[in-house]
Amino acid sequence: MKSKKRRQWPLLAGACLLAACAVIVIGKSPFGSFSSWNAVKDTPAAATPAPTPPPREALEFRMVDLDRGWVKYADGIEATEDGGGQWQPAAGDVAADEKAVDGSLTELLSLEAGSVSAVGSSPNPNPNPQTVTLGAAALPVKQTQFLTPRIGWALPANSKDAKNPLLVTADGGQTWVDGMTAEVKDAILKEKKHLQQLAKERELYATKEAAKGIMSAKWKLVPESAAPGDAVLVRHDEPGTITWLNKTYTLQPYGAGYFTYLPISMSAKPGKYPIGDQTLTIVPKKFETQYLKVTSEMESMKQDTARIAADQKKIDLARSKSEPEFLFSGPFVKPIEGILTTPYGYTRYVNGKYDSAHMAVDLAAKEGTPIKATNDGVVALAESLYLTGNSIYLDHGMGLFSQYAHLSELRVKTGDRVKQGDIIGLVGTTGFSTGPHLHFTFWAHNVQVNPDLFWNTTPFRWVQQAQAKPKG
Ligand SMILES: [Zn+2]
């Protein structure tokens, strides 16, 4: 914003707005000549054209953004780029882009309509007052405009009496100031930041309707119904924590909301659980059983508990911290187009003995097949481990990790930033593996969740289809 460094107008009362003052003003200004209705006549020697003489009557105004707007006079238009602190003769057609700007502002603000705003909650009780409160006085106005529920401008009925072309409010019209104060400037900057956060979050949802449905709610569970092995994305409009199955999750700020994943572990009991003012429904799900035969040499691998424990320490450390933001915006992609040999959640028996539940997917493919990063993230660990062979953990932020095991070759190292689709390694059969395949896992807060939830979508799009829940 080029107007940031501009200085406030010196305090000039109406009475001294004469040519003598003008010299001082212009001499002090790093921006050369500018003017407002109370401003000054440039000297003929100056290169820029002479502005109009004060005082004069402002006819109408329009703010097109929180810092940009114009005031029309009988003899010309003046524009501001700092919310109304300073005004300059407008160059060109100032009104040309106004529809696009305040249209998108309205759209952004409509997303959270009904929700408590992060900036404060003073709704504007009267968007078109006849008088406004300036200090102790009630001042008649001929036009007012609010761009947000809190930030508004007013054109005094007798604008010749005012120091500045417009009065400004930052508290929804309860109090007004003549010109720009540090408080109002700060409030406008905060509101701008909030609008940027709304825009940033809006981008994550599939449609404007989906964004509005989620961003206008106090609490939102995405989705509202899940099965063991799933994850749920929770959004709240304020900071806080959620206790879920005896664990506490901190809501992290992102966009205009606060988020966490809730992993639904395999042991979660079907039923209804209150989360904030919402209800999470856990529905039952049946998983298949798989019987595997491995050589006795391979079977004995699992007995090297010291080696396994040492690896586990590294893995735990890598997954112990995650970036406190979503590192992706686009959909997750399958890392390879392999044949699904073991789906998620299979109860596995190895050589006739119960082994574990398979909390990942196995995708069989030729040795050397390139493996893509499922989405943007940071390499939390890329190392040769005993059971999982050459392994990669990618941090996608907010406690979500993807894991790639049994690789023949690693193409990234710990700390690397990757983009969705980057080749991070090659398919192999290193570690506890019966043949070339990719063992792929998603982790949400250290719980292995179902990868099928993520393909070609993101958690922000796990909004359920119209839930036609008949009442009663
Ligand atoms: Zn596997």
Tab-separated table of C-alpha atoms and ligand atoms in Angstrom:
chain	number	residue	atom	x	y	z
A	1	MET	CA	0.000	0.000	0.000
A	2	LYS	CA	1.805	3.018	-1.211
A	3	SER	CA	-0.023	5.394	1.106
A	4	LYS	CA	1.346	3.713	4.229
A	5	LYS	CA	4.273	6.027	4.672
A	6	ARG	CA	2.343	9.187	4.020
A	7	ARG	CA	2.143	11.470	6.930
A	8	GLN	CA	-0.984	12.803	8.466
A	9	TRP	CA	-1.989	16.249	7.495
A	10	PRO	CA	-0.509	18.761	9.823
A	11	LEU	CA	-3.127	20.195	12.146
A	12	LEU	CA	-4.447	23.066	10.165
A	13	ALA	CA	-7.575	24.781	11.299
A	14	GLY	CA	-9.843	26.057	8.570
A	15	ALA	CA	-8.860	29.622	9.270
A	16	CYS	CA	-5.239	29.310	8.348
A	17	LEU	CA	-5.744	27.498	5.080
A	18	LEU	CA	-4.134	30.126	3.002
A	19	ALA	CA	-1.255	30.315	0.645
A	20	ALA	CA	1.227	30.964	3.449
A	21	CYS	CA	0.339	27.707	5.123
A	22	ALA	CA	0.458	25.910	1.834
A	23	VAL	CA	4.128	26.516	1.419
A	24	ILE	CA	4.827	24.921	4.782
A	25	VAL	CA	2.626	21.927	4.054
A	26	ILE	CA	4.064	21.246	0.672
A	27	GLY	CA	7.578	21.841	1.851
A	28	LYS	CA	7.161	19.205	4.574
A	29	SER	CA	5.405	16.631	2.458
A	30	PRO	CA	7.517	13.935	0.852
A	31	PHE	CA	4.799	13.433	-1.766
A	32	GLY	CA	4.877	16.729	-3.473
A	33	SER	CA	1.592	18.400	-4.040
A	34	PHE	CA	-1.694	16.998	-2.888
A	35	SER	CA	-4.841	18.567	-1.699
A	36	SER	CA	-8.097	18.136	0.107
A	37	TRP	CA	-11.027	20.462	0.336
A	38	ASN	CA	-9.295	22.238	3.170
A	39	ALA	CA	-6.002	22.114	1.409
A	40	VAL	CA	-3.999	24.521	-0.383
A	41	LYS	CA	-3.247	26.355	-3.507
A	42	ASP	CA	-0.048	25.170	-5.062
A	43	THR	CA	2.437	27.773	-6.067
A	44	PRO	CA	2.531	28.421	-9.807
A	45	ALA	CA	6.160	27.328	-9.859
A	46	ALA	CA	5.339	23.739	-8.847
A	47	ALA	CA	5.256	21.102	-11.592
A	48	THR	CA	1.904	19.566	-10.630
A	49	PRO	CA	-1.389	21.195	-11.566
A	50	ALA	CA	-3.010	23.467	-9.037
A	51	PRO	CA	-5.754	21.900	-6.931
A	52	THR	CA	-8.999	23.648	-6.153
A	53	PRO	CA	-9.371	26.311	-3.523
A	54	PRO	CA	-10.951	25.626	-0.112
A	55	PRO	CA	-13.485	25.568	1.318
A	56	ARG	CA	-16.043	23.948	-0.929
A	57	GLU	CA	-19.051	21.721	-0.691
A	58	ALA	CA	-18.639	17.949	-1.128
A	59	LEU	CA	-21.571	16.490	-3.089
A	60	GLU	CA	-21.209	12.750	-2.572
A	61	PHE	CA	-18.658	10.041	-1.828
A	62	ARG	CA	-18.006	6.358	-2.215
A	63	MET	CA	-15.545	4.062	-0.477
A	64	VAL	CA	-14.733	1.104	-2.736
A	65	ASP	CA	-12.430	-0.664	-0.300
A	66	LEU	CA	-11.406	-0.210	3.319
A	67	ASP	CA	-8.692	2.219	2.288
A	68	ARG	CA	-9.803	3.495	-1.100
A	69	GLY	CA	-12.544	5.880	-2.015
A	70	TRP	CA	-13.483	9.210	-3.539
A	71	VAL	CA	-15.369	12.396	-2.788
A	72	LYS	CA	-17.040	14.343	-5.538
A	73	TYR	CA	-17.095	18.157	-5.628
A	74	ALA	CA	-18.741	20.411	-8.151
A	75	ASP	CA	-15.357	20.988	-9.739
A	76	GLY	CA	-13.681	17.591	-9.475
A	77	ILE	CA	-13.073	14.373	-7.603
A	78	GLU	CA	-10.590	13.659	-4.840
A	79	ALA	CA	-9.434	10.213	-3.827
A	80	THR	CA	-8.013	8.625	-0.686
A	81	GLU	CA	-5.858	5.560	-0.323
A	82	ASP	CA	-5.646	5.448	3.451
A	83	GLY	CA	-9.271	5.194	4.452
A	84	GLY	CA	-9.840	8.944	4.491
A	85	GLY	CA	-6.799	10.385	6.249
A	86	GLN	CA	-5.396	12.053	3.165
A	87	TRP	CA	-6.950	13.122	-0.116
A	88	GLN	CA	-5.537	13.884	-3.527
A	89	PRO	CA	-7.080	15.029	-6.796
A	90	ALA	CA	-8.150	11.826	-8.513
A	91	ALA	CA	-6.321	10.771	-11.637
A	92	GLY	CA	-8.418	8.932	-14.183
A	93	ASP	CA	-11.673	7.104	-13.620
A	94	VAL	CA	-11.743	6.339	-9.895
A	95	ALA	CA	-15.170	4.749	-10.045
A	96	ALA	CA	-14.215	2.129	-12.664
A	97	ASP	CA	-13.367	-0.787	-10.355
A	98	GLU	CA	-15.681	-0.012	-7.469
A	99	LYS	CA	-18.250	-2.721	-8.183
A	100	ALA	CA	-15.671	-5.506	-8.284
A	101	VAL	CA	-14.067	-4.466	-5.008
A	102	ASP	CA	-17.037	-3.855	-2.768
A	103	GLY	CA	-18.848	-6.799	-4.369
A	104	SER	CA	-16.120	-9.174	-3.258
A	105	LEU	CA	-16.095	-7.543	0.202
A	106	THR	CA	-19.802	-8.192	0.558
A	107	GLU	CA	-19.353	-11.775	-0.577
A	108	LEU	CA	-16.550	-12.405	1.921
A	109	LEU	CA	-18.516	-10.866	4.790
A	110	SER	CA	-21.579	-12.932	3.894
A	111	LEU	CA	-19.550	-16.113	4.476
A	112	GLU	CA	-19.458	-15.626	8.208
A	113	ALA	CA	-22.828	-13.939	8.615
A	114	GLY	CA	-24.333	-15.262	11.827
A	115	SER	CA	-20.991	-16.124	13.347
A	116	VAL	CA	-19.080	-14.195	15.992
A	117	SER	CA	-16.512	-12.159	14.115
A	118	ALA	CA	-12.874	-12.388	15.067
A	119	VAL	CA	-12.562	-8.611	15.053
A	120	GLY	CA	-15.323	-7.901	17.522
A	121	SER	CA	-19.054	-7.966	17.411
A	122	SER	CA	-20.536	-4.501	17.264
A	123	PRO	CA	-23.201	-4.808	14.638
A	124	ASN	CA	-24.175	-1.572	12.997
A	125	PRO	CA	-27.697	-0.836	14.237
A	126	ASN	CA	-28.460	1.831	11.665
A	127	PRO	CA	-26.602	1.812	8.357
A	128	ASN	CA	-28.185	5.087	7.215
A	129	PRO	CA	-28.319	7.547	10.111
A	130	GLN	CA	-29.420	11.158	9.615
A	131	THR	CA	-27.019	12.346	12.285
A	132	VAL	CA	-23.817	10.916	13.709
A	133	THR	CA	-22.137	11.456	17.070
A	134	LEU	CA	-18.947	13.473	16.877
A	135	GLY	CA	-17.557	14.069	20.335
A	136	ALA	CA	-20.573	15.288	22.297
A	137	ALA	CA	-22.359	16.749	19.290
A	138	ALA	CA	-24.904	15.206	16.952
A	139	LEU	CA	-23.828	16.186	13.457
A	140	PRO	CA	-26.270	16.026	10.529
A	141	VAL	CA	-24.948	13.949	7.629
A	142	LYS	CA	-26.110	13.692	4.051
A	143	GLN	CA	-24.605	10.312	3.235
A	144	THR	CA	-23.138	7.343	5.122
A	145	GLN	CA	-21.587	4.101	3.939
A	146	PHE	CA	-20.561	0.970	5.838
A	147	LEU	CA	-18.234	-1.464	4.069
A	148	THR	CA	-18.212	-3.858	7.022
A	149	PRO	CA	-20.475	-3.988	10.086
A	150	ARG	CA	-17.889	-1.924	11.970
A	151	ILE	CA	-16.132	0.333	9.495
A	152	GLY	CA	-18.103	3.223	8.002
A	153	TRP	CA	-17.801	6.760	6.634
A	154	ALA	CA	-20.124	9.753	6.700
A	155	LEU	CA	-20.337	12.934	4.670
A	156	PRO	CA	-21.366	15.858	6.917
A	157	ALA	CA	-24.430	17.766	5.695
A	158	ASN	CA	-22.423	20.948	5.828
A	159	SER	CA	-19.056	19.669	4.780
A	160	LYS	CA	-17.540	23.142	4.919
A	161	ASP	CA	-17.656	22.868	8.726
A	162	ALA	CA	-15.578	19.684	8.888
A	163	LYS	CA	-11.806	19.459	8.924
A	164	ASN	CA	-11.830	16.445	6.622
A	165	PRO	CA	-14.054	15.402	3.729
A	166	LEU	CA	-15.387	12.363	5.616
A	167	LEU	CA	-16.014	11.238	9.183
A	168	VAL	CA	-14.978	7.683	10.036
A	169	THR	CA	-16.239	5.110	12.538
A	170	ALA	CA	-14.607	1.833	13.522
A	171	ASP	CA	-17.189	0.708	16.076
A	172	GLY	CA	-20.267	0.295	13.940
A	173	GLY	CA	-21.313	3.934	14.159
A	174	GLN	CA	-21.295	4.420	17.927
A	175	THR	CA	-18.514	6.985	17.740
A	176	TRP	CA	-17.138	8.951	14.804
A	177	VAL	CA	-13.915	10.849	14.251
A	178	ASP	CA	-13.138	13.725	11.932
A	179	GLY	CA	-10.255	12.323	9.905
A	180	MET	CA	-7.978	9.450	10.741
A	181	THR	CA	-6.847	8.525	14.255
A	182	ALA	CA	-4.349	5.822	15.200
A	183	GLU	CA	-7.210	3.754	16.689
A	184	VAL	CA	-9.301	3.909	13.532
A	185	LYS	CA	-6.300	3.163	11.357
A	186	ASP	CA	-5.531	0.127	13.512
A	187	ALA	CA	-9.153	-1.051	13.345
A	188	ILE	CA	-9.147	-0.763	9.543
A	189	LEU	CA	-5.901	-2.759	9.316
A	190	LYS	CA	-7.373	-5.469	11.585
A	191	GLU	CA	-10.521	-5.624	9.487
A	192	LYS	CA	-8.429	-5.904	6.307
A	193	LYS	CA	-6.482	-8.778	7.837
A	194	HIS	CA	-9.698	-10.506	8.828
A	195	LEU	CA	-11.028	-10.163	5.267
A	196	GLN	CA	-7.793	-11.660	3.935
A	197	GLN	CA	-8.226	-14.583	6.331
A	198	LEU	CA	-11.791	-15.088	5.123
A	199	ALA	CA	-10.558	-15.112	1.514
A	200	LYS	CA	-7.752	-17.544	2.329
A	201	GLU	CA	-10.120	-19.978	4.024
A	202	ARG	CA	-12.832	-19.585	1.373
A	203	GLU	CA	-10.376	-20.996	-1.197
A	204	LEU	CA	-10.230	-24.325	0.626
A	205	TYR	CA	-13.877	-25.222	0.105
A	206	ALA	CA	-15.394	-26.628	-3.053
A	207	THR	CA	-18.132	-24.038	-3.460
A	208	LYS	CA	-19.256	-20.734	-2.013
A	209	GLU	CA	-22.273	-22.487	-0.487
A	210	ALA	CA	-20.063	-25.077	1.229
A	211	ALA	CA	-17.787	-22.290	2.506
A	212	LYS	CA	-20.739	-20.348	3.880
A	213	GLY	CA	-22.255	-23.444	5.488
A	214	ILE	CA	-19.029	-24.101	7.370
A	215	MET	CA	-17.690	-20.592	8.011
A	216	SER	CA	-20.959	-19.158	9.327
A	217	ALA	CA	-21.343	-21.864	11.988
A	218	LYS	CA	-20.082	-21.639	15.549
A	219	TRP	CA	-18.991	-25.275	15.404
A	220	LYS	CA	-18.775	-27.504	12.370
A	221	LEU	CA	-17.887	-31.174	12.045
A	222	VAL	CA	-16.745	-32.237	8.604
A	223	PRO	CA	-18.286	-34.750	8.219
A	224	GLU	CA	-20.884	-35.149	10.977
A	225	SER	CA	-20.938	-38.916	10.693
A	226	ALA	CA	-17.872	-41.165	10.560
A	227	ALA	CA	-16.699	-44.735	11.081
A	228	PRO	CA	-13.793	-46.242	13.005
A	229	GLY	CA	-10.616	-45.518	11.049
A	230	ASP	CA	-11.938	-42.207	9.697
A	231	ALA	CA	-10.886	-38.704	10.640
A	232	VAL	CA	-13.139	-35.704	11.159
A	233	LEU	CA	-12.152	-32.086	10.596
A	234	VAL	CA	-13.513	-29.776	13.299
A	235	ARG	CA	-13.891	-26.023	12.822
A	236	HIS	CA	-14.769	-23.599	15.583
A	237	ASP	CA	-15.092	-19.822	15.268
A	238	GLU	CA	-13.000	-19.261	18.410
A	239	PRO	CA	-9.829	-20.738	19.894
A	240	GLY	CA	-10.171	-23.612	22.338
A	241	THR	CA	-9.663	-27.332	22.898
A	242	ILE	CA	-11.678	-30.494	22.361
A	243	THR	CA	-11.481	-33.570	24.520
A	244	TRP	CA	-12.249	-36.643	22.478
A	245	LEU	CA	-11.837	-40.252	23.644
A	246	ASN	CA	-9.713	-39.153	26.621
A	247	LYS	CA	-7.343	-37.015	24.527
A	248	THR	CA	-7.277	-33.235	24.268
A	249	TYR	CA	-6.870	-31.530	20.900
A	250	THR	CA	-6.010	-27.840	20.542
A	251	LEU	CA	-7.847	-25.908	17.854
A	252	GLN	CA	-5.264	-24.163	15.664
A	253	PRO	CA	-5.939	-20.870	13.881
A	254	TYR	CA	-6.173	-21.021	10.103
A	255	GLY	CA	-8.006	-18.630	7.789
A	256	ALA	CA	-10.838	-17.115	9.807
A	257	GLY	CA	-11.401	-20.225	11.949
A	258	TYR	CA	-9.782	-22.672	14.372
A	259	PHE	CA	-9.249	-26.289	13.365
A	260	THR	CA	-8.232	-29.736	14.445
A	261	TYR	CA	-8.511	-33.251	13.080
A	262	LEU	CA	-10.191	-35.780	15.330
A	263	PRO	CA	-8.970	-39.295	14.562
A	264	ILE	CA	-11.655	-41.960	15.040
A	265	SER	CA	-9.629	-44.901	16.313
A	266	MET	CA	-10.563	-48.490	15.466
A	267	SER	CA	-11.695	-48.964	19.056
A	268	ALA	CA	-14.175	-46.035	18.977
A	269	LYS	CA	-17.644	-47.292	19.910
A	270	PRO	CA	-20.554	-46.498	17.602
A	271	GLY	CA	-22.851	-43.877	19.069
A	272	LYS	CA	-23.447	-40.156	19.360
A	273	TYR	CA	-20.837	-37.862	20.880
A	274	PRO	CA	-21.206	-34.141	21.653
A	275	ILE	CA	-18.468	-31.954	20.119
A	276	GLY	CA	-19.020	-28.258	20.892
A	277	ASP	CA	-22.662	-27.605	20.078
A	278	GLN	CA	-22.656	-30.402	17.481
A	279	THR	CA	-23.116	-34.171	17.610
A	280	LEU	CA	-20.636	-36.555	16.040
A	281	THR	CA	-22.210	-39.840	14.990
A	282	ILE	CA	-19.936	-42.880	14.882
A	283	VAL	CA	-21.384	-45.621	12.720
A	284	PRO	CA	-20.163	-49.235	12.884
A	285	LYS	CA	-17.904	-50.614	10.155
A	286	LYS	CA	-16.786	-54.159	9.454
A	287	PHE	CA	-13.230	-54.908	8.317
A	288	GLU	CA	-12.101	-58.083	6.563
A	289	THR	CA	-9.565	-60.651	7.669
A	290	GLN	CA	-6.460	-61.556	5.661
A	291	TYR	CA	-4.173	-64.546	6.015
A	292	LEU	CA	-0.523	-64.164	4.939
A	293	LYS	CA	2.245	-66.725	4.665
A	294	VAL	CA	5.851	-65.571	5.064
A	295	THR	CA	9.148	-67.456	5.337
A	296	SER	CA	10.363	-68.300	8.824
A	297	GLU	CA	13.357	-66.029	8.195
A	298	MET	CA	11.029	-63.088	7.657
A	299	GLU	CA	8.893	-64.045	10.579
A	300	SER	CA	11.951	-63.945	12.825
A	301	MET	CA	12.608	-60.339	11.747
A	302	LYS	CA	9.909	-59.183	14.107
A	303	GLN	CA	11.851	-60.567	17.039
A	304	ASP	CA	14.629	-57.999	16.878
A	305	THR	CA	12.819	-55.822	19.365
A	306	ALA	CA	15.819	-53.615	20.208
A	307	ARG	CA	16.203	-52.532	16.574
A	308	ILE	CA	12.457	-52.030	16.228
A	309	ALA	CA	12.327	-49.921	19.403
A	310	ALA	CA	15.259	-47.758	18.236
A	311	ASP	CA	13.478	-47.082	14.928
A	312	GLN	CA	10.242	-46.333	16.736
A	313	LYS	CA	11.990	-43.585	18.718
A	314	LYS	CA	13.035	-41.853	15.480
A	315	ILE	CA	9.547	-42.198	14.039
A	316	ASP	CA	7.883	-40.899	17.191
A	317	LEU	CA	10.206	-37.902	17.208
A	318	ALA	CA	9.499	-37.162	13.531
A	319	ARG	CA	5.737	-37.274	14.115
A	320	SER	CA	5.859	-35.459	17.456
A	321	LYS	CA	5.731	-32.029	15.833
A	322	SER	CA	3.723	-30.851	12.898
A	323	GLU	CA	3.456	-27.449	11.217
A	324	PRO	CA	0.569	-25.549	12.880
A	325	GLU	CA	-1.137	-24.836	9.550
A	326	PHE	CA	-2.518	-26.693	6.569
A	327	LEU	CA	0.406	-27.055	4.173
A	328	PHE	CA	-1.794	-28.031	1.223
A	329	SER	CA	-4.748	-26.484	-0.555
A	330	GLY	CA	-5.383	-28.882	-3.442
A	331	PRO	CA	-6.571	-32.500	-3.373
A	332	PHE	CA	-4.498	-35.519	-2.272
A	333	VAL	CA	-3.353	-37.839	-5.064
A	334	LYS	CA	-2.565	-41.555	-5.021
A	335	PRO	CA	1.215	-41.943	-4.792
A	336	ILE	CA	1.231	-44.734	-7.396
A	337	GLU	CA	-1.319	-46.428	-9.619
A	338	GLY	CA	-0.649	-49.843	-8.079
A	339	ILE	CA	-2.868	-52.860	-7.529
A	340	LEU	CA	-4.540	-52.708	-4.132
A	341	THR	CA	-3.419	-55.926	-2.452
A	342	THR	CA	-4.350	-55.114	1.142
A	343	PRO	CA	-6.983	-52.488	1.931
A	344	TYR	CA	-7.065	-50.430	5.099
A	345	GLY	CA	-8.240	-52.067	8.303
A	346	TYR	CA	-7.722	-55.727	7.410
A	347	THR	CA	-7.190	-57.958	10.409
A	348	ARG	CA	-4.052	-59.803	9.514
A	349	TYR	CA	-2.899	-63.293	10.421
A	350	VAL	CA	0.700	-64.159	9.526
A	351	ASN	CA	1.491	-67.878	9.283
A	352	GLY	CA	-1.725	-68.638	11.118
A	353	LYS	CA	-1.069	-66.299	14.066
A	354	TYR	CA	-2.831	-62.978	14.694
A	355	ASP	CA	-0.371	-60.261	13.652
A	356	SER	CA	-2.083	-56.881	13.563
A	357	ALA	CA	-4.726	-54.836	11.880
A	358	HIS	CA	-3.339	-53.456	8.612
A	359	MET	CA	-3.819	-49.737	9.126
A	360	ALA	CA	-2.505	-48.723	5.711
A	361	VAL	CA	-3.003	-49.670	2.083
A	362	ASP	CA	-0.633	-51.922	0.146
A	363	LEU	CA	-0.302	-50.984	-3.504
A	364	ALA	CA	1.645	-53.541	-5.555
A	365	ALA	CA	3.719	-52.217	-8.453
A	366	LYS	CA	6.924	-52.971	-10.319
A	367	GLU	CA	10.194	-52.388	-8.504
A	368	GLY	CA	11.388	-48.881	-9.404
A	369	THR	CA	7.949	-47.357	-10.019
A	370	PRO	CA	8.192	-43.618	-9.153
A	371	ILE	CA	6.273	-42.600	-6.015
A	372	LYS	CA	4.546	-39.208	-5.879
A	373	ALA	CA	4.077	-37.050	-2.794
A	374	THR	CA	0.358	-37.317	-2.091
A	375	ASN	CA	0.242	-33.580	-1.368
A	376	ASP	CA	2.370	-30.576	-0.391
A	377	GLY	CA	4.340	-30.960	2.816
A	378	VAL	CA	7.674	-31.183	4.588
A	379	VAL	CA	9.781	-34.365	4.827
A	380	ALA	CA	9.689	-35.217	8.542
A	381	LEU	CA	11.811	-38.359	8.113
A	382	ALA	CA	13.503	-40.075	5.144
A	383	GLU	CA	15.542	-43.004	6.350
A	384	SER	CA	16.238	-46.717	6.092
A	385	LEU	CA	14.354	-48.440	8.909
A	386	TYR	CA	14.377	-52.071	9.935
A	387	LEU	CA	10.747	-53.169	9.455
A	388	THR	CA	9.480	-50.632	6.914
A	389	GLY	CA	12.732	-50.481	4.918
A	390	ASN	CA	13.454	-47.207	3.152
A	391	SER	CA	10.732	-44.978	4.591
A	392	ILE	CA	9.424	-41.434	4.208
A	393	TYR	CA	7.129	-39.461	6.501
A	394	LEU	CA	5.642	-36.264	5.042
A	395	ASP	CA	4.141	-33.648	7.354
A	396	HIS	CA	1.076	-32.016	5.761
A	397	GLY	CA	0.523	-29.763	8.781
A	398	MET	CA	-1.935	-29.757	11.686
A	399	GLY	CA	-0.901	-33.277	12.751
A	400	LEU	CA	-1.520	-34.995	9.399
A	401	PHE	CA	1.297	-37.170	8.003
A	402	SER	CA	1.601	-39.528	5.045
A	403	GLN	CA	4.024	-42.445	5.218
A	404	TYR	CA	5.681	-44.422	2.399
A	405	ALA	CA	7.397	-47.760	3.185
A	406	HIS	CA	9.566	-50.478	1.581
A	407	LEU	CA	11.076	-48.107	-1.045
A	408	SER	CA	14.008	-49.275	-3.179
A	409	GLU	CA	15.340	-45.724	-3.216
A	410	LEU	CA	14.788	-42.455	-1.342
A	411	ARG	CA	14.750	-39.283	-3.467
A	412	VAL	CA	14.245	-36.767	-0.646
A	413	LYS	CA	15.891	-36.040	2.667
A	414	THR	CA	14.579	-34.957	6.036
A	415	GLY	CA	13.629	-31.275	6.000
A	416	ASP	CA	12.897	-31.028	2.257
A	417	ARG	CA	9.742	-29.234	1.170
A	418	VAL	CA	7.751	-31.160	-1.416
A	419	LYS	CA	4.853	-30.349	-3.701
A	420	GLN	CA	1.970	-32.639	-4.593
A	421	GLY	CA	3.171	-35.015	-7.332
A	422	ASP	CA	6.910	-34.606	-6.689
A	423	ILE	CA	8.763	-37.937	-7.067
A	424	ILE	CA	10.026	-38.734	-3.574
A	425	GLY	CA	11.271	-42.311	-4.077
A	426	LEU	CA	10.870	-45.603	-5.939
A	427	VAL	CA	8.804	-48.713	-5.188
A	428	GLY	CA	10.805	-51.571	-3.625
A	429	THR	CA	10.585	-54.429	-1.164
A	430	THR	CA	12.997	-53.372	1.573
A	431	GLY	CA	12.206	-54.244	5.188
A	432	PHE	CA	9.418	-56.642	6.247
A	433	SER	CA	7.918	-57.128	2.797
A	434	THR	CA	6.921	-60.095	0.628
A	435	GLY	CA	7.418	-58.385	-2.747
A	436	PRO	CA	7.624	-54.967	-4.450
A	437	HIS	CA	4.802	-52.761	-3.171
A	438	LEU	CA	4.135	-49.432	-1.505
A	439	HIS	CA	2.813	-49.581	2.029
A	440	PHE	CA	1.065	-46.221	2.394
A	441	THR	CA	-0.340	-44.743	5.608
A	442	PHE	CA	-2.081	-41.549	6.727
A	443	TRP	CA	-1.588	-40.452	10.311
A	444	ALA	CA	-3.846	-37.927	12.053
A	445	HIS	CA	-2.462	-37.029	15.482
A	446	ASN	CA	-0.526	-40.308	15.529
A	447	VAL	CA	-3.538	-42.455	14.692
A	448	GLN	CA	-3.466	-44.359	11.402
A	449	VAL	CA	-6.559	-43.305	9.471
A	450	ASN	CA	-8.149	-44.594	6.288
A	451	PRO	CA	-6.314	-43.321	3.158
A	452	ASP	CA	-9.427	-43.855	1.035
A	453	LEU	CA	-10.915	-40.720	2.612
A	454	PHE	CA	-8.297	-38.510	0.989
A	455	TRP	CA	-8.015	-39.543	-2.652
A	456	ASN	CA	-8.863	-36.717	-5.051
A	457	THR	CA	-10.242	-34.589	-2.251
A	458	THR	CA	-9.218	-32.749	0.914
A	459	PRO	CA	-10.679	-32.771	4.432
A	460	PHE	CA	-12.282	-29.395	3.627
A	461	ARG	CA	-14.429	-31.184	1.089
A	462	TRP	CA	-15.620	-33.947	3.369
A	463	VAL	CA	-18.911	-32.127	3.630
A	464	GLN	CA	-21.697	-34.660	3.575
A	465	GLN	CA	-24.202	-34.693	0.769
A	466	ALA	CA	-27.549	-33.162	1.715
A	467	GLN	CA	-28.454	-35.018	4.859
A	468	ALA	CA	-32.143	-35.637	4.389
A	469	LYS	CA	-32.723	-36.493	8.024
A	470	PRO	CA	-36.458	-36.773	8.563
A	471	LYS	CA	-37.377	-35.308	11.914
A	472	GLY	CA	-38.988	-37.460	14.627
B	1	ZN	ZN	1.375	-52.908	4.082
